[in-house]
Tab-separated table of C-alpha atoms in Angstrom:
chain	number	residue	atom	x	y	z
A	70	MET	CA	5.843	5.835	-7.440
A	71	TYR	CA	5.974	9.278	-8.274
A	72	ALA	CA	2.592	10.388	-10.233
A	73	ARG	CA	3.398	12.400	-13.115
A	74	PRO	CA	0.544	15.552	-14.051
A	75	ARG	CA	0.164	13.623	-17.233
A	76	ARG	CA	-2.675	11.704	-18.269
A	77	ALA	CA	-5.773	10.414	-16.537
A	78	THR	CA	-5.022	7.567	-16.141
A	79	LEU	CA	-2.140	8.232	-13.960
A	80	ARG	CA	-2.519	9.527	-10.179
A	81	SER	CA	-2.226	13.113	-10.536
A	82	LEU	CA	-5.015	15.718	-11.569
A	83	ILE	CA	-7.434	13.096	-11.432
A	84	ALA	CA	-10.627	14.201	-12.681
A	85	GLY	CA	-13.631	13.689	-11.168
A	86	LEU	CA	-16.336	15.004	-8.847
A	87	CYS	CA	-17.626	14.917	-5.348
A	88	ALA	CA	-19.155	16.395	-2.445
A	89	GLY	CA	-17.250	19.433	-1.543
A	90	VAL	CA	-17.813	18.962	2.134
A	91	THR	CA	-16.487	16.386	4.860
A	92	ALA	CA	-19.500	14.966	6.205
A	93	LEU	CA	-20.116	11.352	5.725
A	94	ALA	CA	-23.433	9.713	6.457
A	95	LEU	CA	-21.885	6.528	7.224
A	96	ALA	CA	-24.194	3.018	6.872
A	97	VAL	CA	-24.433	2.466	10.893
A	98	GLY	CA	-27.327	-0.021	10.901
A	99	PRO	CA	-26.747	-3.691	11.263
A	100	ALA	CA	-24.625	-5.576	8.871
A	101	GLN	CA	-26.571	-6.966	5.891
A	102	ALA	CA	-25.399	-10.221	4.128
A	103	ALA	CA	-24.103	-9.400	0.992
A	104	PRO	CA	-23.861	-12.493	-1.633
A	105	VAL	CA	-21.014	-14.187	-1.303
A	106	ASP	CA	-19.566	-16.955	-3.315
A	107	THR	CA	-18.271	-19.567	-1.474
A	108	ARG	CA	-15.681	-21.891	-3.473
A	109	SER	CA	-12.735	-23.712	-2.701
A	110	SER	CA	-9.292	-22.359	-4.199
A	111	ALA	CA	-9.146	-25.409	-6.496
A	112	GLN	CA	-13.059	-24.445	-7.830
A	113	SER	CA	-12.373	-20.719	-7.904
A	114	THR	CA	-9.202	-21.228	-10.065
A	115	GLY	CA	-9.657	-24.258	-11.748
A	116	HIS	CA	-6.536	-25.556	-10.498
A	117	GLN	CA	-5.621	-28.044	-8.688
A	118	ASN	CA	-4.704	-27.349	-4.950
A	119	PRO	CA	-1.115	-27.854	-4.239
A	120	SER	CA	-1.623	-28.846	-0.344
A	121	ALA	CA	-4.328	-31.261	-0.533
A	122	GLY	CA	-6.045	-32.034	2.522
A	123	LEU	CA	-4.645	-28.749	3.646
A	124	SER	CA	-7.151	-26.782	1.673
A	125	ALA	CA	-8.420	-23.064	2.806
A	126	SER	CA	-12.054	-22.058	1.362
A	127	TYR	CA	-13.348	-18.548	0.792
A	128	ALA	CA	-16.725	-16.528	0.686
A	129	ILE	CA	-16.338	-13.649	-0.903
A	130	SER	CA	-18.823	-11.005	-1.559
A	131	THR	CA	-20.009	-9.318	-4.410
A	132	PRO	CA	-17.806	-5.909	-4.880
A	133	VAL	CA	-19.347	-3.637	-4.313
A	134	ASN	CA	-18.491	0.238	-6.332
A	135	ILE	CA	-17.595	2.988	-3.453
A	136	SER	CA	-16.449	5.574	-5.485
A	137	ALA	CA	-19.404	5.690	-7.699
A	138	SER	CA	-20.358	9.412	-7.229
A	139	CYS	CA	-17.396	10.632	-7.741
A	140	ALA	CA	-16.692	10.819	-11.741
A	141	GLY	CA	-13.581	10.394	-13.556
A	142	GLN	CA	-10.627	8.705	-12.019
A	143	ASN	CA	-10.645	6.627	-8.987
A	144	ALA	CA	-7.390	4.931	-8.330
A	145	GLU	CA	-4.573	3.751	-5.501
A	146	THR	CA	-6.853	3.018	-2.106
A	147	ILE	CA	-5.341	2.086	0.362
A	148	GLN	CA	-7.286	0.711	3.824
A	149	ALA	CA	-7.670	0.326	7.480
A	150	VAL	CA	-10.241	-1.412	9.819
A	151	ASP	CA	-11.240	-0.531	13.426
A	152	PRO	CA	-12.818	-3.803	14.807
A	153	ALA	CA	-14.161	-2.403	17.690
A	154	VAL	CA	-16.709	-0.380	16.121
A	155	ASN	CA	-16.895	-3.255	12.887
A	156	ALA	CA	-15.691	-0.083	10.392
A	157	VAL	CA	-13.531	-0.140	7.210
A	158	TYR	CA	-12.177	2.798	5.903
A	159	ASP	CA	-10.782	3.063	2.034
A	160	THR	CA	-9.174	6.406	0.918
A	161	TRP	CA	-7.582	7.042	-2.637
A	162	ILE	CA	-6.629	9.158	-5.157
A	163	GLY	CA	-9.429	10.379	-6.810
A	164	CYS	CA	-12.756	13.016	-6.176
A	165	LYS	CA	-10.565	16.580	-7.604
A	166	GLY	CA	-8.051	14.880	-4.531
A	167	ILE	CA	-8.111	12.283	-2.144
A	168	GLY	CA	-11.235	10.617	-1.731
A	169	PHE	CA	-12.908	8.797	1.123
A	170	ALA	CA	-15.607	6.091	1.724
A	171	GLY	CA	-16.203	4.736	5.160
A	172	SER	CA	-18.689	1.659	6.157
A	173	LEU	CA	-19.537	0.849	9.726
A	174	ASP	CA	-20.951	-2.784	9.100
A	175	GLY	CA	-18.044	-4.267	8.241
A	176	GLY	CA	-17.419	-3.656	4.442
A	177	ALA	CA	-21.227	-4.287	3.389
A	178	THR	CA	-22.366	-0.988	3.032
A	179	PHE	CA	-20.145	2.513	2.824
A	180	GLY	CA	-21.336	5.857	3.018
A	181	ALA	CA	-21.148	8.390	-0.077
A	182	PRO	CA	-17.664	9.437	-0.337
A	183	VAL	CA	-15.835	12.513	0.289
A	184	THR	CA	-13.141	14.597	-0.854
A	185	LEU	CA	-10.624	14.749	2.294
A	186	PRO	CA	-9.897	18.926	3.183
A	187	GLY	CA	-6.278	20.129	1.919
A	188	SER	CA	-6.565	17.428	-1.263
A	189	VAL	CA	-7.605	19.985	-3.424
A	190	GLY	CA	-4.791	21.133	-5.838
A	191	GLN	CA	-5.089	25.089	-6.665
A	192	LYS	CA	-3.151	26.512	-9.111
A	193	GLY	CA	-1.485	23.079	-10.493
A	194	SER	CA	-0.975	22.003	-7.391
A	195	ARG	CA	-1.831	18.081	-6.542
A	196	SER	CA	-2.323	15.917	-4.366
A	197	TRP	CA	-1.614	11.676	-4.180
A	198	ASP	CA	-0.124	8.723	-2.150
A	199	PRO	CA	-3.106	8.049	0.274
A	200	ALA	CA	-1.712	6.412	3.212
A	201	ILE	CA	-4.264	5.627	6.312
A	202	THR	CA	-4.388	4.479	9.919
A	203	VAL	CA	-6.597	3.658	13.072
A	204	ALA	CA	-5.155	4.903	16.111
A	205	PRO	CA	-5.988	2.784	19.389
A	206	ASP	CA	-8.508	5.184	20.184
A	207	GLY	CA	-10.326	5.181	17.337
A	208	THR	CA	-9.241	8.206	15.552
A	209	VAL	CA	-8.782	7.591	12.072
A	210	TYR	CA	-5.684	9.797	10.171
A	211	VAL	CA	-5.047	10.028	6.617
A	212	ALA	CA	-1.678	10.965	4.955
A	213	PHE	CA	-1.130	12.211	1.692
A	214	MET	CA	1.519	14.160	-0.348
A	215	VAL	CA	1.238	17.468	-1.902
A	216	SER	CA	3.194	19.886	-3.848
A	217	ARG	CA	2.951	23.456	-3.503
A	218	SER	CA	5.072	26.625	-3.846
A	219	GLY	CA	8.102	24.498	-4.499
A	220	LEU	CA	7.666	22.566	-1.943
A	221	THR	CA	6.299	18.526	-1.453
A	222	TYR	CA	5.537	17.135	1.853
A	223	PRO	CA	2.726	15.152	3.560
A	224	VAL	CA	-0.333	16.164	4.648
A	225	VAL	CA	-2.218	14.805	7.608
A	226	ASP	CA	-5.960	14.769	7.936
A	227	VAL	CA	-7.828	13.612	10.896
A	228	SER	CA	-11.167	12.455	12.361
A	229	THR	CA	-12.560	11.627	15.627
A	230	ASP	CA	-16.145	10.652	14.643
A	231	HIS	CA	-15.548	7.235	12.897
A	232	GLY	CA	-14.570	9.225	9.511
A	233	ALA	CA	-18.085	11.325	9.291
A	234	SER	CA	-15.721	14.410	9.627
A	235	PHE	CA	-12.465	15.360	9.287
A	236	LYS	CA	-9.676	18.644	9.505
A	237	THR	CA	-6.260	18.706	8.518
A	238	ALA	CA	-4.287	18.446	11.681
A	239	GLY	CA	-1.104	19.611	10.490
A	240	ALA	CA	1.967	19.207	7.714
A	241	ILE	CA	5.206	18.457	7.677
A	242	THR	CA	7.557	20.997	6.301
A	243	PRO	CA	10.534	19.925	4.546
A	244	PRO	CA	14.220	21.340	5.810
A	245	ASP	CA	14.899	21.779	2.190
A	246	ALA	CA	13.604	24.277	-0.310
A	247	ASN	CA	12.533	22.661	-3.631
A	248	ASN	CA	12.537	19.557	-2.343
A	249	TRP	CA	11.285	16.232	-3.631
A	250	GLY	CA	9.087	13.485	-1.839
A	251	ASP	CA	7.128	10.672	-2.921
A	252	ARG	CA	5.352	7.736	-1.218
A	253	ASP	CA	4.016	8.118	2.693
A	254	PHE	CA	3.025	5.018	4.903
A	255	ILE	CA	1.086	5.930	7.966
A	256	THR	CA	0.360	4.051	11.221
A	257	ALA	CA	-0.260	4.457	15.082
A	258	GLY	CA	2.007	2.708	17.761
A	259	PRO	CA	0.386	1.456	20.988
A	260	ASP	CA	0.907	4.839	23.153
A	261	GLY	CA	-0.375	6.749	19.772
A	262	THR	CA	2.155	8.065	18.276
A	263	LEU	CA	2.220	8.569	14.743
A	264	TYR	CA	4.964	7.244	12.694
A	265	LEU	CA	5.068	8.548	9.572
A	266	THR	CA	7.634	7.666	6.834
A	267	TRP	CA	8.050	8.946	3.168
A	268	ASP	CA	10.523	8.944	0.329
A	269	TYR	CA	12.846	12.457	0.674
A	270	GLY	CA	15.579	14.435	-1.535
A	271	PRO	CA	16.736	17.784	-0.722
A	272	SER	CA	16.857	18.492	-4.385
A	273	ALA	CA	13.652	18.027	-6.713
A	274	ALA	CA	15.737	18.454	-9.800
A	275	ALA	CA	18.283	15.949	-8.690
A	276	VAL	CA	15.170	13.413	-9.852
A	277	THR	CA	14.622	12.196	-13.067
A	278	PHE	CA	12.249	9.559	-14.072
A	279	ILE	CA	11.145	6.545	-16.158
A	280	CYS	CA	7.621	6.992	-17.038
A	281	ALA	CA	5.079	3.925	-17.907
A	282	PRO	CA	2.555	4.239	-21.103
A	283	SER	CA	-0.593	2.694	-18.476
A	284	GLY	CA	1.261	3.228	-15.206
A	285	SER	CA	2.904	6.466	-13.218
A	286	CYS	CA	6.998	6.801	-13.044
A	287	ALA	CA	9.543	5.508	-11.608
A	288	PHE	CA	13.101	7.072	-10.850
A	289	ALA	CA	15.892	6.837	-12.795
A	290	THR	CA	18.358	9.639	-10.868
A	291	GLY	CA	17.869	11.071	-7.402
A	292	ASP	CA	18.504	11.846	-4.057
A	293	VAL	CA	16.302	9.763	-2.683
A	294	ASN	CA	16.259	8.224	0.988
A	295	ALA	CA	13.499	6.536	3.538
A	296	VAL	CA	12.945	8.943	5.997
A	297	MET	CA	11.034	9.024	9.706
A	298	GLN	CA	9.196	11.520	11.638
A	299	LYS	CA	6.845	11.033	14.731
A	300	SER	CA	4.124	12.983	16.068
A	301	THR	CA	3.231	12.517	19.889
A	302	ASP	CA	0.266	15.418	19.591
A	303	GLY	CA	-2.135	13.701	17.005
A	304	GLY	CA	-0.166	15.224	13.730
A	305	ARG	CA	-0.180	18.932	14.668
A	306	THR	CA	3.643	18.656	15.046
A	307	TRP	CA	5.894	16.944	13.777
A	308	SER	CA	9.660	15.831	14.755
A	309	PRO	CA	12.599	16.055	12.405
A	310	MET	CA	13.853	13.747	10.467
A	311	SER	CA	15.391	10.074	11.190
A	312	HIS	CA	16.877	8.728	7.972
A	313	ILE	CA	15.985	5.090	7.745
A	314	SER	CA	18.436	4.340	5.003
A	315	PRO	CA	21.707	4.631	5.596
A	316	GLY	CA	23.933	7.082	3.433
A	317	TYR	CA	21.346	9.865	3.579
A	318	PRO	CA	21.389	11.864	1.186
A	319	ASN	CA	22.639	9.931	-1.287
A	320	SER	CA	21.219	6.505	0.390
A	321	GLY	CA	18.752	5.215	-2.845
A	322	ALA	CA	15.889	4.373	-0.815
A	323	ASP	CA	12.123	4.497	-1.438
A	324	SER	CA	8.799	3.032	-0.412
A	325	ALA	CA	8.903	2.868	3.267
A	326	PRO	CA	5.765	0.569	4.789
A	327	VAL	CA	6.159	0.699	8.463
A	328	VAL	CA	4.631	-1.607	11.212
A	329	VAL	CA	4.873	-0.940	15.469
A	330	GLU	CA	5.394	-3.694	17.739
A	331	PRO	CA	3.335	-4.067	21.108
A	332	ASP	CA	6.738	-2.727	22.946
A	333	GLY	CA	6.866	-0.027	20.786
A	334	SER	CA	9.895	-1.548	18.030
A	335	ILE	CA	9.350	0.057	15.232
A	336	ASP	CA	10.217	-2.239	12.004
A	337	VAL	CA	10.907	-0.611	8.205
A	338	LEU	CA	10.584	-2.452	5.085
A	339	TYR	CA	12.138	-0.140	2.351
A	340	GLN	CA	13.603	-0.908	-1.430
A	341	GLY	CA	16.884	-0.373	-1.408
A	342	TYR	CA	18.586	0.566	-5.163
A	343	VAL	CA	22.277	0.282	-5.882
A	344	VAL	CA	23.769	3.746	-6.622
A	345	THR	CA	26.211	4.578	-9.377
A	346	ASP	CA	27.732	7.665	-10.164
A	347	VAL	CA	27.464	10.413	-7.258
A	348	PRO	CA	26.557	12.425	-6.835
A	349	THR	CA	24.463	12.160	-10.139
A	350	ASP	CA	22.812	8.804	-8.029
A	351	ASN	CA	21.988	6.721	-11.145
A	352	LEU	CA	19.677	4.031	-9.215
A	353	THR	CA	20.093	0.957	-10.794
A	354	VAL	CA	18.650	-2.524	-9.810
A	355	ALA	CA	17.513	-2.435	-6.341
A	356	TYR	CA	16.662	-4.958	-3.079
A	357	THR	CA	13.974	-5.519	-0.116
A	358	TYR	CA	15.915	-4.438	3.295
A	359	ALA	CA	14.151	-4.524	6.828
A	360	THR	CA	15.727	-2.214	9.226
A	361	ARG	CA	14.590	-1.993	13.230
A	362	SER	CA	14.125	0.790	15.851
A	363	THR	CA	13.951	0.298	19.537
A	364	ASP	CA	14.232	3.864	20.455
A	365	GLY	CA	11.408	5.597	18.586
A	366	GLY	CA	13.266	6.100	15.054
A	367	ALA	CA	16.552	7.748	16.580
A	368	THR	CA	18.566	5.327	15.539
A	369	TRP	CA	18.183	2.047	13.092
A	370	SER	CA	19.760	-1.330	12.696
A	371	GLN	CA	21.923	-2.224	10.047
A	372	PRO	CA	19.512	-3.255	7.299
A	373	VAL	CA	18.620	-7.362	6.404
A	374	ARG	CA	18.660	-7.904	2.719
A	375	ILE	CA	15.858	-10.233	2.416
A	376	GLY	CA	15.308	-12.828	0.080
A	377	ALA	CA	18.649	-11.607	-1.941
A	378	ASP	CA	18.594	-14.581	-4.586
A	379	ALA	CA	15.681	-14.187	-5.737
A	380	GLY	CA	16.312	-11.405	-7.853
A	381	THR	CA	16.175	-7.384	-7.901
A	382	MET	CA	14.043	-4.388	-8.720
A	383	ASN	CA	14.707	-2.861	-11.810
A	384	ASN	CA	14.219	1.198	-11.748
A	385	GLY	CA	11.426	0.578	-14.287
A	386	GLU	CA	9.402	-0.591	-11.650
A	387	TRP	CA	6.261	2.388	-10.965
A	388	TRP	CA	4.229	0.535	-8.836
A	389	ILE	CA	4.786	0.569	-4.808
A	390	ASP	CA	6.483	-2.255	-3.993
A	391	GLY	CA	6.979	-3.625	-0.519
A	392	ALA	CA	4.321	-4.509	2.223
A	393	GLU	CA	4.995	-5.834	5.884
A	394	ALA	CA	2.547	-7.315	8.582
A	395	LEU	CA	2.709	-7.925	11.932
A	396	GLY	CA	1.307	-11.337	13.342
A	397	PRO	CA	0.193	-11.719	16.747
A	398	ASP	CA	2.446	-14.280	17.482
A	399	GLY	CA	5.436	-11.523	16.640
A	400	THR	CA	5.620	-13.049	13.328
A	401	LEU	CA	7.235	-10.497	10.891
A	402	TYR	CA	5.984	-10.815	7.107
A	403	ALA	CA	6.976	-9.066	3.967
A	404	THR	CA	5.983	-9.662	0.160
A	405	TRP	CA	7.218	-7.817	-3.003
A	406	ASP	CA	8.232	-8.813	-6.359
A	407	THR	CA	10.897	-9.049	-8.998
A	408	GLN	CA	12.054	-8.571	-12.392
A	409	GLY	CA	14.082	-10.504	-14.890
A	410	ALA	CA	14.333	-9.651	-18.307
A	411	THR	CA	11.204	-11.045	-19.785
A	412	THR	CA	9.051	-12.266	-15.646
A	413	ASP	CA	7.859	-10.592	-13.225
A	414	THR	CA	7.745	-12.669	-9.675
A	415	GLY	CA	5.773	-12.040	-6.266
A	416	TRP	CA	7.329	-13.380	-3.385
A	417	LEU	CA	6.303	-13.536	0.702
A	418	SER	CA	8.974	-14.041	3.205
A	419	TYR	CA	8.605	-14.027	7.311
A	420	SER	CA	10.986	-13.585	10.003
A	421	GLN	CA	10.295	-14.909	13.453
A	422	ASP	CA	13.167	-12.907	15.434
A	423	HIS	CA	12.028	-9.348	14.727
A	424	GLY	CA	13.924	-9.316	11.375
A	425	ALA	CA	17.449	-10.084	12.411
A	426	THR	CA	16.926	-12.960	9.764
A	427	TRP	CA	14.504	-14.154	7.018
A	428	SER	CA	12.585	-17.602	5.601
A	429	THR	CA	13.534	-18.545	2.364
A	430	PRO	CA	11.381	-16.739	-0.129
A	431	VAL	CA	8.295	-18.568	-1.582
A	432	GLN	CA	6.780	-17.615	-4.822
A	433	VAL	CA	3.140	-16.541	-4.282
A	434	PRO	CA	1.183	-16.013	-7.725
A	435	ALA	CA	1.673	-18.910	-10.080
A	436	ASP	CA	2.940	-17.076	-13.191
A	437	THR	CA	6.067	-15.463	-13.579
A	438	LEU	CA	4.644	-13.299	-16.058
A	439	ASN	CA	6.151	-9.631	-17.378
A	440	ALA	CA	3.314	-7.995	-15.288
A	441	PRO	CA	2.625	-6.020	-12.538
A	442	HIS	CA	1.971	-7.884	-9.349
A	443	VAL	CA	1.546	-5.295	-6.447
A	444	MET	CA	1.891	-7.115	-3.842
A	445	GLN	CA	0.050	-6.829	0.012
A	446	VAL	CA	0.193	-9.076	3.009
A	447	VAL	CA	-1.740	-9.349	6.375
A	448	ALA	CA	-1.936	-11.124	9.172
A	449	GLY	CA	-4.328	-13.428	9.959
A	450	PRO	CA	-4.101	-16.169	13.316
A	451	PRO	CA	-0.150	-17.279	14.187
A	452	GLY	CA	1.887	-18.249	11.956
A	453	ILE	CA	-0.853	-17.874	9.124
A	454	ALA	CA	-0.784	-14.762	6.562
A	455	TYR	CA	-2.896	-13.763	3.679
A	456	VAL	CA	-1.191	-12.294	0.929
A	457	GLY	CA	-2.956	-9.912	-2.143
A	458	TRP	CA	-2.095	-8.701	-5.448
A	459	LEU	CA	-3.394	-7.251	-7.800
A	460	SER	CA	-2.112	-8.021	-11.643
A	461	SER	CA	-2.686	-7.893	-15.123
A	462	SER	CA	-1.045	-11.129	-16.006
A	463	ASP	CA	-4.073	-12.588	-17.125
A	464	PRO	CA	-5.143	-11.024	-21.024
A	465	ARG	CA	-8.213	-10.249	-19.837
A	466	GLY	CA	-6.982	-7.525	-17.847
A	467	TYR	CA	-6.445	-6.232	-13.868
A	468	ALA	CA	-7.814	-8.523	-11.327
A	469	GLN	CA	-7.601	-9.210	-7.643
A	470	TYR	CA	-5.985	-12.414	-5.791
A	471	LEU	CA	-5.596	-13.853	-2.834
A	472	ARG	CA	-3.907	-16.871	-1.357
A	473	THR	CA	-3.161	-18.191	2.368
A	474	PHE	CA	0.081	-19.209	3.772
A	475	SER	CA	0.975	-20.976	6.786
A	476	THR	CA	4.678	-20.697	8.689
A	477	THR	CA	4.094	-24.593	9.413
A	478	LYS	CA	2.611	-26.190	6.127
A	479	GLY	CA	2.981	-23.748	3.632
A	480	TRP	CA	0.540	-22.731	0.872
A	481	LEU	CA	-2.781	-23.285	1.976
A	482	SER	CA	-4.693	-22.456	-1.176
A	483	ALA	CA	-3.715	-21.799	-4.911
A	484	PRO	CA	-4.620	-17.990	-5.811
A	485	VAL	CA	-8.022	-17.413	-5.894
A	486	GLN	CA	-9.609	-14.084	-7.247
A	487	VAL	CA	-11.594	-11.677	-5.560
A	488	SER	CA	-12.715	-9.168	-8.076
A	489	GLN	CA	-15.576	-10.765	-10.421
A	490	ASN	CA	-14.749	-9.140	-13.599
A	491	PHE	CA	-11.327	-7.813	-14.983
A	492	GLY	CA	-10.093	-4.214	-15.348
A	493	THR	CA	-9.191	-2.634	-18.665
A	494	GLY	CA	-4.896	-3.454	-19.155
A	495	THR	CA	-4.158	-0.294	-20.210
A	496	VAL	CA	-6.439	1.896	-17.842
A	497	TRP	CA	-3.763	2.348	-14.357
A	498	PRO	CA	-5.128	0.971	-11.387
A	499	GLY	CA	-3.131	2.311	-9.246
A	500	ASP	CA	-0.072	1.194	-7.513
A	501	THR	CA	-1.590	-0.163	-3.844
A	502	PHE	CA	-4.943	-1.621	-2.876
A	503	GLY	CA	-6.398	-1.571	-0.057
A	504	PHE	CA	-6.227	-4.788	2.349
A	505	SER	CA	-7.141	-5.463	5.979
A	506	ALA	CA	-8.091	-8.436	8.551
A	507	MET	CA	-11.253	-7.697	10.389
A	508	THR	CA	-11.124	-10.513	12.530
A	509	PRO	CA	-8.450	-13.226	11.970
A	510	THR	CA	-10.241	-14.673	9.385
A	511	ARG	CA	-12.527	-12.028	7.712
A	512	LEU	CA	-11.045	-9.762	5.210
A	513	VAL	CA	-11.698	-6.470	3.402
A	514	LEU	CA	-10.028	-5.484	0.159
A	515	ALA	CA	-10.440	-2.832	-1.643
A	516	TRP	CA	-8.899	-2.268	-5.470
A	517	GLY	CA	-9.343	0.191	-8.292
A	518	SER	CA	-10.113	-1.276	-11.643
A	519	ALA	CA	-11.755	0.000	-14.966
A	520	VAL	CA	-14.509	-2.429	-15.687
A	521	ALA	CA	-17.426	-1.533	-17.923
A	522	PRO	CA	-19.448	0.266	-18.616
A	523	THR	CA	-16.625	2.625	-17.452
A	524	ALA	CA	-14.028	1.107	-19.121
A	525	SER	CA	-12.167	4.308	-19.774
A	526	ASN	CA	-11.913	4.844	-16.322
A	527	ASP	CA	-11.078	3.145	-12.667
A	528	THR	CA	-13.530	2.752	-9.799
A	529	ILE	CA	-13.232	1.527	-6.788
A	530	TRP	CA	-14.138	-1.745	-6.000
A	531	ALA	CA	-14.525	-3.688	-2.261
A	532	ALA	CA	-15.615	-6.910	-0.988
A	533	THR	CA	-15.179	-8.995	2.345
A	534	VAL	CA	-13.635	-12.517	2.580
A	535	GLY	CA	-14.622	-15.152	4.901
A	536	VAL	CA	-11.790	-17.485	5.438
A	537	THR	CA	-12.001	-21.384	6.680
A	538	LEU	CA	-9.041	-22.632	7.403
A	539	PRO	CA	-8.071	-26.479	7.071
């Protein structure tokens, strides 16, 4: 959600010191075997596996600090991988702007982090909400939000040398002065076309906020909409906005991850609020919706509400909700979480007809405690989904978790903890985390966590997970 320039624990004006250059000395030697924790889910969690005889097991490497040379707060990481060159790319809020670190040995080691060009704030400017993708030709694109001269918009940086250096490809010019903008997502289609979704409102003055003491801010009112723009020239120029959520400019939508299918069809998941008191645009409860475009984003299908019986999201939810993944068999997976009066529940659903219908949601974390469950999903082999979440539901603080699901057999394991240490619950870890599949059974994760000796600030940790399926 929206970042307020208030505290070091929030995702704006993040203090830190990184090399202000864009050259990155990536590790290019042979992969080094990191220490691993090989354990079944029952062993790692202390609980009996609910799927006896169908237990997945996990070989978890020792997490490494990939933001160590960036002093201050480092949080809200997001990730992409390029299996063709065994590369892992992580970007986050930190390093006096948007930080980036890369690995060319599958996540065993990372190069020193750098600050991306165009992300360093000047005269009160700031940058937030990084997003990242790798095009079919190996080009790395990082998008992030900036606020400058009364305008809020995404900037896109590009690397053509596997993250060794970056330059700014271009920026999106908002059609309205004094606009509002937030959370961007970026992906590349099979032909290299870039698709970028972001939250857009014609008037920043219409947006009011609900801010958490140890989090970022959500929206109480506003002309918020999910929109998409595309680029066919490597991010230098962008098409006009395509309105994903119906009812622009009062559609009440935000947080719209995007995936592109092999035939070029575009699938988007977004959080859609019930809007009252137009034009005040009071944002009440929200649901998760799926929509699809088969004409490059010119038009969108009627949104389908996913898991309506699972509950709603409230407008005080400050983390980025909703994630979507596409399996090799065409299965779409969606994750999100809902809030009750004293509960928060993470969910998974899937669609095998391009998002027209969705399965009955299944609960992902074992707990429903009133704590953030930042959910994400990636696809594995056909019919397999890996679900990760970052949560402070444990009284010891934030931790990174993982679980494996089969569309035919259900859960293949109980939750397993990927992070070895807990992050301080009062320090904001970011609204997202990095989660990718290097191969169908080898995962890479990265997350922000304030652990000793830097418990007052987050650092970015990364680990690999080898999965053995039953």
